[in-house]
PDB file of C-alpha atoms in Angstrom:
ATOM      1  CA  MET A   1     113.954  77.401  93.167  1.00  0.00           C
ATOM      2  CA  THR A   2     115.701  77.973  96.681  1.00  0.00           C
ATOM      3  CA  ALA A   3     114.910  75.682  98.871  1.00  0.00           C
ATOM      4  CA  ALA A   4     113.442  76.208 102.507  1.00  0.00           C
ATOM      5  CA  PRO A   5     115.025  74.554 104.927  1.00  0.00           C
ATOM      6  CA  ALA A   6     113.145  70.799 105.982  1.00  0.00           C
ATOM      7  CA  ASP A   7     111.305  71.148 108.750  1.00  0.00           C
ATOM      8  CA  LEU A   8     109.251  74.485 107.053  1.00  0.00           C
ATOM      9  CA  LEU A   9     105.775  74.435 105.385  1.00  0.00           C
ATOM     10  CA  ILE A  10     105.091  77.331 102.874  1.00  0.00           C
ATOM     11  CA  ASP A  11     101.509  77.663 102.105  1.00  0.00           C
ATOM     12  CA  ARG A  12      98.386  80.686 101.832  1.00  0.00           C
ATOM     13  CA  PRO A  13      98.467  82.508 104.640  1.00  0.00           C
ATOM     14  CA  ALA A  14      94.941  81.756 106.688  1.00  0.00           C
ATOM     15  CA  MET A  15      92.629  84.776 108.438  1.00  0.00           C
ATOM     16  CA  THR A  16      93.927  83.507 111.877  1.00  0.00           C
ATOM     17  CA  ASP A  17      97.644  83.839 111.198  1.00  0.00           C
ATOM     18  CA  GLY A  18      97.084  87.740 110.756  1.00  0.00           C
ATOM     19  CA  ALA A  19      98.221  88.234 114.180  1.00  0.00           C
ATOM     20  CA  ALA A  20     100.992  86.263 113.372  1.00  0.00           C
ATOM     21  CA  LEU A  21     102.082  88.528 110.234  1.00  0.00           C
ATOM     22  CA  TRP A  22     101.348  91.853 112.337  1.00  0.00           C
ATOM     23  CA  ARG A  23     103.752  90.637 115.126  1.00  0.00           C
ATOM     24  CA  LEU A  24     106.232  89.371 112.702  1.00  0.00           C
ATOM     25  CA  ALA A  25     106.219  92.875 110.912  1.00  0.00           C
ATOM     26  CA  LYS A  26     106.860  94.991 114.127  1.00  0.00           C
ATOM     27  CA  ASP A  27     109.388  92.733 115.197  1.00  0.00           C
ATOM     28  CA  SER A  28     111.342  93.537 111.809  1.00  0.00           C
ATOM     29  CA  LYS A  29     112.037  96.940 113.080  1.00  0.00           C
ATOM     30  CA  THR A  30     112.353  98.019 109.375  1.00  0.00           C
ATOM     31  CA  LEU A  31     108.729  97.740 108.262  1.00  0.00           C
ATOM     32  CA  ASP A  32     106.139 100.156 107.711  1.00  0.00           C
ATOM     33  CA  LEU A  33     103.903  98.609 110.695  1.00  0.00           C
ATOM     34  CA  ASN A  34     100.501  99.227 109.485  1.00  0.00           C
ATOM     35  CA  SER A  35      97.709  98.223 111.771  1.00  0.00           C
ATOM     36  CA  SER A  36      96.324  94.647 113.308  1.00  0.00           C
ATOM     37  CA  TYR A  37      93.284  95.008 111.269  1.00  0.00           C
ATOM     38  CA  SER A  38      95.271  95.542 107.904  1.00  0.00           C
ATOM     39  CA  TYR A  39      97.275  92.055 108.179  1.00  0.00           C
ATOM     40  CA  LEU A  40      93.765  90.535 109.266  1.00  0.00           C
ATOM     41  CA  LEU A  41      91.976  91.464 106.079  1.00  0.00           C
ATOM     42  CA  TRP A  42      95.242  90.660 103.951  1.00  0.00           C
ATOM     43  CA  CYS A  43      95.110  87.021 105.129  1.00  0.00           C
ATOM     44  CA  ARG A  44      91.183  87.611 104.077  1.00  0.00           C
ATOM     45  CA  ASP A  45      91.142  88.998 100.795  1.00  0.00           C
ATOM     46  CA  PHE A  46      94.868  88.628  99.390  1.00  0.00           C
ATOM     47  CA  ALA A  47      95.706  85.127 101.149  1.00  0.00           C
ATOM     48  CA  GLY A  48      95.892  83.995  97.071  1.00  0.00           C
ATOM     49  CA  THR A  49      98.630  86.212  96.804  1.00  0.00           C
ATOM     50  CA  SER A  50     100.661  85.772  99.548  1.00  0.00           C
ATOM     51  CA  ALA A  51     102.746  83.364 101.103  1.00  0.00           C
ATOM     52  CA  VAL A  52     103.452  81.919 105.100  1.00  0.00           C
ATOM     53  CA  ALA A  53     106.283  80.265 106.012  1.00  0.00           C
ATOM     54  CA  ARG A  54     105.367  77.845 109.000  1.00  0.00           C
ATOM     55  CA  GLY A  55     107.358  76.373 111.589  1.00  0.00           C
ATOM     56  CA  ALA A  56     107.494  72.327 112.286  1.00  0.00           C
ATOM     57  CA  ASP A  57     104.417  74.151 115.141  1.00  0.00           C
ATOM     58  CA  GLY A  58     102.218  74.974 112.165  1.00  0.00           C
ATOM     59  CA  GLU A  59     103.297  78.987 113.760  1.00  0.00           C
ATOM     60  CA  PRO A  60     104.431  81.528 110.916  1.00  0.00           C
ATOM     61  CA  VAL A  61     108.015  82.327 110.721  1.00  0.00           C
ATOM     62  CA  GLY A  62     107.644  84.494 107.975  1.00  0.00           C
ATOM     63  CA  PHE A  63     105.632  86.062 105.625  1.00  0.00           C
ATOM     64  CA  VAL A  64     105.619  87.829 102.190  1.00  0.00           C
ATOM     65  CA  THR A  65     102.522  89.342 101.146  1.00  0.00           C
ATOM     66  CA  GLY A  66     101.476  91.026  97.599  1.00  0.00           C
ATOM     67  CA  TYR A  67      98.995  91.379  95.404  1.00  0.00           C
ATOM     68  CA  VAL A  68      98.393  91.170  91.511  1.00  0.00           C
ATOM     69  CA  ARG A  69      98.154  94.907  89.841  1.00  0.00           C
ATOM     70  CA  PRO A  70      94.815  95.964  88.469  1.00  0.00           C
ATOM     71  CA  ASP A  71      95.849  97.980  85.342  1.00  0.00           C
ATOM     72  CA  ARG A  72      98.435  95.044  85.254  1.00  0.00           C
ATOM     73  CA  PRO A  73      97.827  91.537  85.344  1.00  0.00           C
ATOM     74  CA  GLY A  74     100.798  89.972  85.033  1.00  0.00           C
ATOM     75  CA  THR A  75     102.626  92.078  87.502  1.00  0.00           C
ATOM     76  CA  LEU A  76     102.887  90.826  91.260  1.00  0.00           C
ATOM     77  CA  LEU A  77     103.176  94.022  93.578  1.00  0.00           C
ATOM     78  CA  VAL A  78     105.270  92.265  96.725  1.00  0.00           C
ATOM     79  CA  TRP A  79     104.386  94.402  99.769  1.00  0.00           C
ATOM     80  CA  GLN A  80     105.982  93.064 102.676  1.00  0.00           C
ATOM     81  CA  VAL A  81     108.410  90.956 103.224  1.00  0.00           C
ATOM     82  CA  ALA A  82     110.183  89.843 106.658  1.00  0.00           C
ATOM     83  CA  VAL A  83     111.303  86.818 108.631  1.00  0.00           C
ATOM     84  CA  ASP A  84     111.261  86.063 112.432  1.00  0.00           C
ATOM     85  CA  SER A  85     114.818  87.051 113.634  1.00  0.00           C
ATOM     86  CA  ALA A  86     115.787  83.631 115.433  1.00  0.00           C
ATOM     87  CA  HIS A  87     114.988  82.365 111.532  1.00  0.00           C
ATOM     88  CA  ARG A  88     116.896  84.550 109.342  1.00  0.00           C
ATOM     89  CA  GLY A  89     119.958  83.428 107.448  1.00  0.00           C
ATOM     90  CA  HIS A  90     118.619  80.366 106.073  1.00  0.00           C
ATOM     91  CA  GLY A  91     116.970  81.454 102.749  1.00  0.00           C
ATOM     92  CA  ILE A  92     113.263  81.612 104.178  1.00  0.00           C
ATOM     93  CA  ALA A  93     112.822  84.873 102.427  1.00  0.00           C
ATOM     94  CA  ALA A  94     114.575  83.452  99.240  1.00  0.00           C
ATOM     95  CA  ALA A  95     112.364  80.616  99.354  1.00  0.00           C
ATOM     96  CA  LEU A  96     108.616  82.144 100.215  1.00  0.00           C
ATOM     97  CA  LEU A  97     109.056  84.367  97.011  1.00  0.00           C
ATOM     98  CA  ASP A  98     110.169  81.410  94.917  1.00  0.00           C
ATOM     99  CA  GLY A  99     107.296  79.296  95.523  1.00  0.00           C
ATOM    100  CA  LEU A 100     105.192  82.078  95.382  1.00  0.00           C
ATOM    101  CA  THR A 101     106.219  83.791  92.026  1.00  0.00           C
ATOM    102  CA  ALA A 102     105.694  80.177  90.784  1.00  0.00           C
ATOM    103  CA  ARG A 103     102.485  79.764  91.973  1.00  0.00           C
ATOM    104  CA  LEU A 104     101.455  82.691  90.854  1.00  0.00           C
ATOM    105  CA  ALA A 105     102.941  82.030  87.874  1.00  0.00           C
ATOM    106  CA  ALA A 106     100.932  79.188  86.987  1.00  0.00           C
ATOM    107  CA  GLU A 107      98.056  80.268  88.344  1.00  0.00           C
ATOM    108  CA  ARG A 108      97.405  83.448  87.185  1.00  0.00           C
ATOM    109  CA  GLY A 109     100.162  84.160  84.140  1.00  0.00           C
ATOM    110  CA  ILE A 110     102.185  86.634  86.211  1.00  0.00           C
ATOM    111  CA  THR A 111     105.474  87.633  84.163  1.00  0.00           C
ATOM    112  CA  ASP A 112     107.174  90.630  86.127  1.00  0.00           C
ATOM    113  CA  VAL A 113     107.370  91.369  89.955  1.00  0.00           C
ATOM    114  CA  GLU A 114     107.734  94.804  91.157  1.00  0.00           C
ATOM    115  CA  THR A 115     108.333  95.635  95.230  1.00  0.00           C
ATOM    116  CA  THR A 116     109.660  99.227  96.652  1.00  0.00           C
ATOM    117  CA  ILE A 117     112.429  99.217  98.765  1.00  0.00           C
ATOM    118  CA  THR A 118     113.754 102.696 100.936  1.00  0.00           C
ATOM    119  CA  PRO A 119     117.674 103.118  99.955  1.00  0.00           C
ATOM    120  CA  GLY A 120     119.834 101.241 102.639  1.00  0.00           C
ATOM    121  CA  ASN A 121     117.603  98.663 102.664  1.00  0.00           C
ATOM    122  CA  THR A 122     120.695  96.248 101.522  1.00  0.00           C
ATOM    123  CA  ALA A 123     118.792  93.053 103.155  1.00  0.00           C
ATOM    124  CA  SER A 124     115.976  93.531 100.677  1.00  0.00           C
ATOM    125  CA  GLU A 125     117.950  94.826  97.873  1.00  0.00           C
ATOM    126  CA  ARG A 126     120.108  91.441  97.885  1.00  0.00           C
ATOM    127  CA  LEU A 127     116.886  89.735  98.419  1.00  0.00           C
ATOM    128  CA  PHE A 128     115.243  91.162  95.414  1.00  0.00           C
ATOM    129  CA  THR A 129     118.311  91.089  92.853  1.00  0.00           C
ATOM    130  CA  SER A 130     119.459  87.854  93.439  1.00  0.00           C
ATOM    131  CA  PHE A 131     115.325  86.846  92.792  1.00  0.00           C
ATOM    132  CA  ALA A 132     115.872  88.580  89.440  1.00  0.00           C
ATOM    133  CA  ALA A 133     119.263  87.028  88.591  1.00  0.00           C
ATOM    134  CA  ARG A 134     117.780  83.269  89.771  1.00  0.00           C
ATOM    135  CA  HIS A 135     114.893  83.349  87.403  1.00  0.00           C
ATOM    136  CA  GLY A 136     117.057  85.791  84.420  1.00  0.00           C
ATOM    137  CA  ALA A 137     115.313  88.448  84.527  1.00  0.00           C
ATOM    138  CA  GLN A 138     116.582  92.472  84.562  1.00  0.00           C
ATOM    139  CA  VAL A 139     115.847  95.019  87.505  1.00  0.00           C
ATOM    140  CA  GLY A 140     114.906  98.895  86.489  1.00  0.00           C
ATOM    141  CA  ARG A 141     114.659 101.118  89.131  1.00  0.00           C
ATOM    142  CA  GLU A 142     112.917 104.272  89.796  1.00  0.00           C
ATOM    143  CA  VAL A 143     111.396 106.128  92.496  1.00  0.00           C
ATOM    144  CA  LEU A 144     108.122 105.722  93.073  1.00  0.00           C
ATOM    145  CA  PHE A 145     107.124 107.971  96.206  1.00  0.00           C
ATOM    146  CA  PRO A 146     109.810 110.278  97.131  1.00  0.00           C
ATOM    147  CA  ALA A 147     109.998 111.361 100.586  1.00  0.00           C
ATOM    148  CA  ASP A 148     107.947 114.805 100.338  1.00  0.00           C
ATOM    149  CA  LEU A 149     104.470 112.935  99.264  1.00  0.00           C
ATOM    150  CA  PHE A 150     104.800 111.433 102.981  1.00  0.00           C
ATOM    151  CA  PRO A 151     102.088 113.026 104.967  1.00  0.00           C
ATOM    152  CA  ASP A 152     103.228 111.666 108.346  1.00  0.00           C
ATOM    153  CA  GLY A 153     106.632 112.999 109.057  1.00  0.00           C
ATOM    154  CA  PRO A 154     110.201 111.593 107.578  1.00  0.00           C
ATOM    155  CA  HIS A 155     110.504 109.075 105.396  1.00  0.00           C
ATOM    156  CA  ASP A 156     112.665 107.837 103.203  1.00  0.00           C
ATOM    157  CA  PRO A 157     111.926 107.593  99.561  1.00  0.00           C
ATOM    158  CA  GLU A 158     110.510 104.392  98.597  1.00  0.00           C
ATOM    159  CA  VAL A 159     112.356 103.077  94.735  1.00  0.00           C
ATOM    160  CA  LEU A 160     110.204 101.078  92.681  1.00  0.00           C
ATOM    161  CA  TYR A 161     112.106  97.487  91.466  1.00  0.00           C
ATOM    162  CA  ARG A 162     110.459  96.163  88.717  1.00  0.00           C
ATOM    163  CA  ILE A 163     111.558  92.401  87.965  1.00  0.00           C
ATOM    164  CA  GLY A 164     110.643  90.878  85.152  1.00  0.00           C
ATOM    165  CA  PRO A 165     110.277  88.942  82.811  1.00  0.00           C
ATOM    166  CA  LEU A 166     111.089  85.881  84.888  1.00  0.00           C
ATOM    167  CA  ASN A 167     112.272  83.188  83.000  1.00  0.00           C
ATOM    168  CA  SER A 168     110.924  80.426  85.202  1.00  0.00           C
ATOM    169  CA  ALA A 169     113.489  77.352  83.361  1.00  0.00           C
ATOM    170  CA  ALA A 170     116.177  79.710  84.834  1.00  0.00           C
ATOM    171  CA  ALA A 171     114.592  78.686  88.594  1.00  0.00           C
ATOM    172  CA  HIS A 172     115.075  75.194  88.407  1.00  0.00           C
TER     173      HIS A 172
END
């Protein structure tokens, strides 16, 4: 498992974190920004399948949001990952992902992770391929949503990364 810097706490988001998660997503300049309302709902309804990294002051400096797929209860779909620009490069995203999947493996028996990444997002590609390597898992890729499915203007295709099965012993 990747260790977060010692002054960070990784835990579940609270509803009161919704605004901070929205700001982190907005400031990332790479994530599709959803409404602030959606982040508030996410922190209420999907806190159990998401994680937040808090700085020494208790404020969120990074997050990973996800949900367990209804038709695949052993699969966590990671929706978004963001780390504040001042805290990047310290392994926080990896620690968030490792911590969340370890918690959900213990609580819900997840064995696989899925996420979508747009071509050229090398930071996300590295994050998830290194996650797979740490967990002794295979990575499969296929286009899930071609560009022409997006109704709101130009959008890159979303490539589905299927990672699994996770080997919890490999992460230690």
